[in-house]
CSV table of C-alpha atoms and ligand atoms in Angstrom, one decimal:
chain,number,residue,atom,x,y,z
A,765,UNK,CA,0.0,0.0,0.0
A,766,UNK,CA,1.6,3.0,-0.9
A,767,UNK,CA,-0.6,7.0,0.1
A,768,UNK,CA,-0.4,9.5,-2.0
A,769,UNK,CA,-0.9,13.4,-0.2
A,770,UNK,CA,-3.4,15.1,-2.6
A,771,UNK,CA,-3.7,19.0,-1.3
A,772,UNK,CA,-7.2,19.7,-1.5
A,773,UNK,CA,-9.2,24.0,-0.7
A,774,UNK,CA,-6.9,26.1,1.4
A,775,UNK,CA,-5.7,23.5,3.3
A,776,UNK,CA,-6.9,20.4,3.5
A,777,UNK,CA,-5.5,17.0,2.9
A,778,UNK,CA,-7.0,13.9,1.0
A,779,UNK,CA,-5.5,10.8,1.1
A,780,UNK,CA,-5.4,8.0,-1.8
A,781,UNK,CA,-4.2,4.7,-0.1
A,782,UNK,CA,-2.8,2.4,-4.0
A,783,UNK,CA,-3.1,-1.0,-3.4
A,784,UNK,CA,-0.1,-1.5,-6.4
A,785,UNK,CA,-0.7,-5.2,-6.5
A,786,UNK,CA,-3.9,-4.3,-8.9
A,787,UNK,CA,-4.2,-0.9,-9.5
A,788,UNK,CA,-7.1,-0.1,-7.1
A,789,UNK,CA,-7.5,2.6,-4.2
A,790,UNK,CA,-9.5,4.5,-1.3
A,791,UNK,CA,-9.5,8.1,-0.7
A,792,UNK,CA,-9.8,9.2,2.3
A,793,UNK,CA,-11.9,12.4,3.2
A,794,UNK,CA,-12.4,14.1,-0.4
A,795,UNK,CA,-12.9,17.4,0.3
A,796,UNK,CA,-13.3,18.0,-3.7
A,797,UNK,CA,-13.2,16.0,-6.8
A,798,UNK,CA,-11.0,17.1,-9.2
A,799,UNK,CA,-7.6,17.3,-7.6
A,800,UNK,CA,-8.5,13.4,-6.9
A,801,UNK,CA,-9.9,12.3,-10.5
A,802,UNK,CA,-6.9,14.4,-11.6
A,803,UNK,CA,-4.2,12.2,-9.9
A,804,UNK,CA,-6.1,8.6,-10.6
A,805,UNK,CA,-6.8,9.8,-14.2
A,806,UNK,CA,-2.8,10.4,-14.7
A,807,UNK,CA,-1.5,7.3,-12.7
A,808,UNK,CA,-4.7,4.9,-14.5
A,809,UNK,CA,-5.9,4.2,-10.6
A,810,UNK,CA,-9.7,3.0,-10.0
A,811,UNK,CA,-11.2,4.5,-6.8
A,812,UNK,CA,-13.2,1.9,-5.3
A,813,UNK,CA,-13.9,3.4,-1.7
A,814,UNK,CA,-14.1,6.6,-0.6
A,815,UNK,CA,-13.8,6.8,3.2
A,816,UNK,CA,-15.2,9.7,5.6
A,817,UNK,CA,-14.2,10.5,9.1
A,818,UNK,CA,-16.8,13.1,9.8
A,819,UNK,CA,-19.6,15.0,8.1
A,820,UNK,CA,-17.6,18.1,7.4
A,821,UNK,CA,-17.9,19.4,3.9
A,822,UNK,CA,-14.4,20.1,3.7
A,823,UNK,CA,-13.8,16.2,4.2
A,824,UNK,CA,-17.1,15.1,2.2
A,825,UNK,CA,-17.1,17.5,-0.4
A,826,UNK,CA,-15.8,15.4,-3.1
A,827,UNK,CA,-18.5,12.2,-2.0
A,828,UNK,CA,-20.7,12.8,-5.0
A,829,UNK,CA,-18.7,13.4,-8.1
A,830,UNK,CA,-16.5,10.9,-7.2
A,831,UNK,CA,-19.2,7.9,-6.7
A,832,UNK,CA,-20.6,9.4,-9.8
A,833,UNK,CA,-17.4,9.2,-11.9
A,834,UNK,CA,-15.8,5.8,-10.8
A,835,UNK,CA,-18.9,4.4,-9.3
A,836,UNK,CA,-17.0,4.2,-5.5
A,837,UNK,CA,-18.4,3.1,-2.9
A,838,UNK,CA,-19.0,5.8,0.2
A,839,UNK,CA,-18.0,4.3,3.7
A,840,UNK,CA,-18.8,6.1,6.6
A,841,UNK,CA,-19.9,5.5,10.9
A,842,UNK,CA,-23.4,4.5,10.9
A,843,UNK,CA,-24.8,7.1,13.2
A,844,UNK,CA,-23.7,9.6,11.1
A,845,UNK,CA,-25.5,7.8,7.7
A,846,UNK,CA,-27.8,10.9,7.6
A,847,UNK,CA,-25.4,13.5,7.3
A,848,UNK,CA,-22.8,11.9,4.9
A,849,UNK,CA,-23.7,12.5,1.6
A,850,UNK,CA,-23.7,9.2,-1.1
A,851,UNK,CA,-23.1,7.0,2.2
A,852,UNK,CA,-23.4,3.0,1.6
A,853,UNK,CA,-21.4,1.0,4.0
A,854,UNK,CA,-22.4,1.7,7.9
A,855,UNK,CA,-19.4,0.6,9.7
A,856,UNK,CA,-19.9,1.0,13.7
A,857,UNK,CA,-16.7,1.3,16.8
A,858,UNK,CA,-14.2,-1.4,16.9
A,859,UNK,CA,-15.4,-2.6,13.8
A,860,UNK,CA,-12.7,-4.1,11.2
A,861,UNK,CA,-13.8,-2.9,7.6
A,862,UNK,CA,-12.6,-5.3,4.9
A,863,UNK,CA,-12.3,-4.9,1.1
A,864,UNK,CA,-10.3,-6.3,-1.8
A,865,UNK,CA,-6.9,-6.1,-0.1
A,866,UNK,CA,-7.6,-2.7,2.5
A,867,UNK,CA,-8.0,-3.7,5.6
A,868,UNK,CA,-8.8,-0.9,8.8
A,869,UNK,CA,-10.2,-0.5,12.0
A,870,UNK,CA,-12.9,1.4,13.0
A,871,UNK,CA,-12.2,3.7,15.9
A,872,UNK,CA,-15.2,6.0,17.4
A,873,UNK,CA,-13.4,9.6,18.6
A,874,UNK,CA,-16.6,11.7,19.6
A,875,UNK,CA,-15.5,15.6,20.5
A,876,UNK,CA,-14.9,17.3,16.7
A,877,UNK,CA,-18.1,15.7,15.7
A,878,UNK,CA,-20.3,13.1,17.8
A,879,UNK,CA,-19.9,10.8,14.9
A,880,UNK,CA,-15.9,11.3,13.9
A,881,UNK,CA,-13.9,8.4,13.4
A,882,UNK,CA,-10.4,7.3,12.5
A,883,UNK,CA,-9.8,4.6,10.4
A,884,UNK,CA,-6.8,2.8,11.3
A,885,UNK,CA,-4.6,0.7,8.8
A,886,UNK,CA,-3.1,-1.5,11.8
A,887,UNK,CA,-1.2,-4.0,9.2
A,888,UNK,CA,0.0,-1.3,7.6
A,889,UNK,CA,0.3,1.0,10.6
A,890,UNK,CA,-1.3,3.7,9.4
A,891,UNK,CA,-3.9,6.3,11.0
A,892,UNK,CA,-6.2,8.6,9.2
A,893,UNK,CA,-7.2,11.3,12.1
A,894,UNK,CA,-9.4,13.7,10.1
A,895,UNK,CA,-10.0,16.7,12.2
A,896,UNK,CA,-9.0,14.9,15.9
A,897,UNK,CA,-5.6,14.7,16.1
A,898,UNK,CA,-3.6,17.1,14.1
A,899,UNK,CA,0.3,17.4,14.0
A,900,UNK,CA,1.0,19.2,17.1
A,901,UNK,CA,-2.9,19.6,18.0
A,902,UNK,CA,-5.9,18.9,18.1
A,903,UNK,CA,-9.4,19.8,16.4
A,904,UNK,CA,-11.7,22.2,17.5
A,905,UNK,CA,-14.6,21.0,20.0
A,906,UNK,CA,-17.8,21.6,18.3
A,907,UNK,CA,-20.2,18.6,18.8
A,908,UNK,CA,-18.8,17.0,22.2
A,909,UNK,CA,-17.8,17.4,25.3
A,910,UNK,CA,-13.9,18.1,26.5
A,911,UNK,CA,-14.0,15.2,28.3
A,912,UNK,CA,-14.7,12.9,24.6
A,913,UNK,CA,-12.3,14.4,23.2
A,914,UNK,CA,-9.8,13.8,25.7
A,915,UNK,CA,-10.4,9.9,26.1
A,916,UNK,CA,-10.4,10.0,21.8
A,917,UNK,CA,-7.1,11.5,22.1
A,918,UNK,CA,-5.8,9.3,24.7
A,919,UNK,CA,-7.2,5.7,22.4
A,920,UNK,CA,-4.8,7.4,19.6
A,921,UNK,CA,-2.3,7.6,22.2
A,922,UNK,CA,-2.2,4.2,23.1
A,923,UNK,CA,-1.1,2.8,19.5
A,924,UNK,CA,2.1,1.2,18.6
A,925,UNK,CA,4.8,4.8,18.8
A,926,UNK,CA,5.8,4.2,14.8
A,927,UNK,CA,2.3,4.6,13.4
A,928,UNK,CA,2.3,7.2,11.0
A,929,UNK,CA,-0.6,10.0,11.5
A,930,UNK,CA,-2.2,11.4,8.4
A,931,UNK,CA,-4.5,14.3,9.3
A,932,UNK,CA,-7.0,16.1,7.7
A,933,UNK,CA,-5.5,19.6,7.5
A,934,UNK,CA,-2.0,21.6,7.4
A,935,UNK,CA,-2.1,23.1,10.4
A,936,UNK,CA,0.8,22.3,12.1
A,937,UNK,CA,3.2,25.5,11.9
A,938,UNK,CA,0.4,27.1,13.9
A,939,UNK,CA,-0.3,24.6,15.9
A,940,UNK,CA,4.1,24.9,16.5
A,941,UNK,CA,3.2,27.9,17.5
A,942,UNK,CA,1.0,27.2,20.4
A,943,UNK,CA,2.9,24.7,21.5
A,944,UNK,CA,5.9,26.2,22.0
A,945,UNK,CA,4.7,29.1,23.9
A,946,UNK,CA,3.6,26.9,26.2
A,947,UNK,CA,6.1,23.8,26.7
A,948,UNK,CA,8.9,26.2,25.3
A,949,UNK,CA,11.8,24.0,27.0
A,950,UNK,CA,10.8,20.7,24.8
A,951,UNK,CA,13.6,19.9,22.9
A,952,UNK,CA,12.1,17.2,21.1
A,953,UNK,CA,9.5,20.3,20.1
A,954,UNK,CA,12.3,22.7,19.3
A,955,UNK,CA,13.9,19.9,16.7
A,956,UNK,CA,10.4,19.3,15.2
A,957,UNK,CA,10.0,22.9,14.4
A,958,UNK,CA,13.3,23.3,13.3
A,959,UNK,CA,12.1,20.1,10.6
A,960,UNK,CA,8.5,21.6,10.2
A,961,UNK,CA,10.1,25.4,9.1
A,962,UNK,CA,12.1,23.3,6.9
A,963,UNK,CA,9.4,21.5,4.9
A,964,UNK,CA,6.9,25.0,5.1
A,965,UNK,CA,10.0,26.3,3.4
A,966,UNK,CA,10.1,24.0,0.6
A,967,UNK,CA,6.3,23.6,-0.1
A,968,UNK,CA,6.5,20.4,1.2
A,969,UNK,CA,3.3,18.9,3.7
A,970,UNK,CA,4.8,17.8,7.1
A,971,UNK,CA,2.0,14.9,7.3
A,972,UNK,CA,2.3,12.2,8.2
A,973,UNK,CA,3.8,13.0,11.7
A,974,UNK,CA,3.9,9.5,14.0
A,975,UNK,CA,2.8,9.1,17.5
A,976,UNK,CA,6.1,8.9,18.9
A,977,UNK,CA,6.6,12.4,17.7
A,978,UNK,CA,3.2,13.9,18.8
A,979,UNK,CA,3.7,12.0,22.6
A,980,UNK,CA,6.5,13.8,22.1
A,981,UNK,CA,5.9,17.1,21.2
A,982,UNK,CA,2.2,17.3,21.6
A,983,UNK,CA,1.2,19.6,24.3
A,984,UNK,CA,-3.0,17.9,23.8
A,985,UNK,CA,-1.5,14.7,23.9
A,986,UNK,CA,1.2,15.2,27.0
A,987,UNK,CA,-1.7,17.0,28.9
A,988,UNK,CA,-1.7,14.8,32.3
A,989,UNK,CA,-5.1,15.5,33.1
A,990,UNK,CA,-9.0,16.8,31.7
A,991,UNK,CA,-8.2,19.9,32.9
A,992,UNK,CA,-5.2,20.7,31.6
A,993,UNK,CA,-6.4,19.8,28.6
A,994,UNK,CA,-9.2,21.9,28.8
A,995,UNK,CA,-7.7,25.1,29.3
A,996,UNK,CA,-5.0,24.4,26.5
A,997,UNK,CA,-8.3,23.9,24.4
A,998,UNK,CA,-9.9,26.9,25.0
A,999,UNK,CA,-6.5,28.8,25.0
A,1000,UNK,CA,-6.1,27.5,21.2
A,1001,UNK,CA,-9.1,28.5,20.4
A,1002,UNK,CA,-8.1,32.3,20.4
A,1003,UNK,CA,-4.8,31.6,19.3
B,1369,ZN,ZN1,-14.2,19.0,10.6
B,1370,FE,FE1,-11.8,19.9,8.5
């Protein structure tokens, strides 16, 4: 399996997981069509899934035109089957979804959304975080409570250190930012900046990060307690 970063709005982030041995793939969170058909059309790919973590248009936005052009199949949680648009498959928590050779687990992370989930590619070691974890943060709270997304964050936590996180925005230079200020003596923050300016500086996307690196560096993640957290949270939000 090999994913391909396709830059999607402002700044968003689809993924297109290739299964080489055939030519086949998932997206994951189209926020628009055409960058997507534009990179299967060139590289002869068939889309077969497309996989939402949430509801958000700017992670759904593509759904449509994309069933439409490559008949793809929409995959999605089940609770949140009336707000995803084209939606097919109903997958529920702790659920293993299964198809041709992808193969992912279904983890429930209420807090962005009540229905967000991440879908994680264990054989693969791969996690696709939509807008829960980000490089260096976290999302927004709009739908839950502090307290879901904490526990979501800590189930992310509590995965093997080398999986790779691929999230569903570039916000991490901002989210540096934040960070810093307030865990300003990390050194293992300091380096990661020092690589993020770096990548910024050359137009490239500094996704995926792993969880090693965000236990690291993190200050959502390394929060020891709800309230902690919290207050970071509402902090960021008037960052
Ligand atoms: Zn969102
Ligand atoms: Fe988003």
């Amino acid at each position: 399996m090999q994913v391909e970063i396709i830059p999607c709005l402002q700044d968003n982030y689809s993924y297109v997981i290739i299964d080489e041995s055939n030519n086949t793939a998932c997206v994951i969170d189209p926020s628009e069509a055409a960058p997507i058909i534009n990179f299967l059309q060139k590289q002869n790919i068939e889309l077969k899934y497309i996989l939402n973590t949430h509801h958000h248009f700017d992670h759904t936005g593509g759904n449509e035109d994309l069933k439409k052009k490559f008949k793809s199949i929409v995959v999605g949680f089940k609770k949140d089957s009336k707000r995803i648009p084209g939606i097919e498959v109903l997958l529920e928590d702790g659920e293993i979804w299964e198809a041709e050779n992808f193969l992912a687990k279904i983890i429930h992370v209420p807090g962005h959304t009540t229905g967000h989930i991440c879908f994680h590619f264990f054989k693969e070691k791969l996690i696709f975080t939509g807008d829960t974890l980000f490089s260096l943060g976290c999302g927004r709270i709009f739908e839950g409570t502090y307290e879901e997304m904490f526990l979501s964050l800590n189930k992310i936590k509590s995965l093997p250190e080398e999986t790779k996180i691929y999230c569903g925005h570039e916000y991490t230079l901002n989210n540096a930012n934040f960070c810093i200020k307030h865990d300003f003596e990390n050194q293992n923050l300091q380096k990661k900046i020092k690589l993020i300016r770096k990548q910024r500086d050359n137009g490239q996307p500094t996704i995926p990060t792993t969880v090693k690196d965000e236990l690291d560096c993190n200050i959502f993640l390394r929060a020891k307690n709800l309230e902690t957290f919290s207050k970071l949270r509402d902090l960021k939000d008037n960052f």
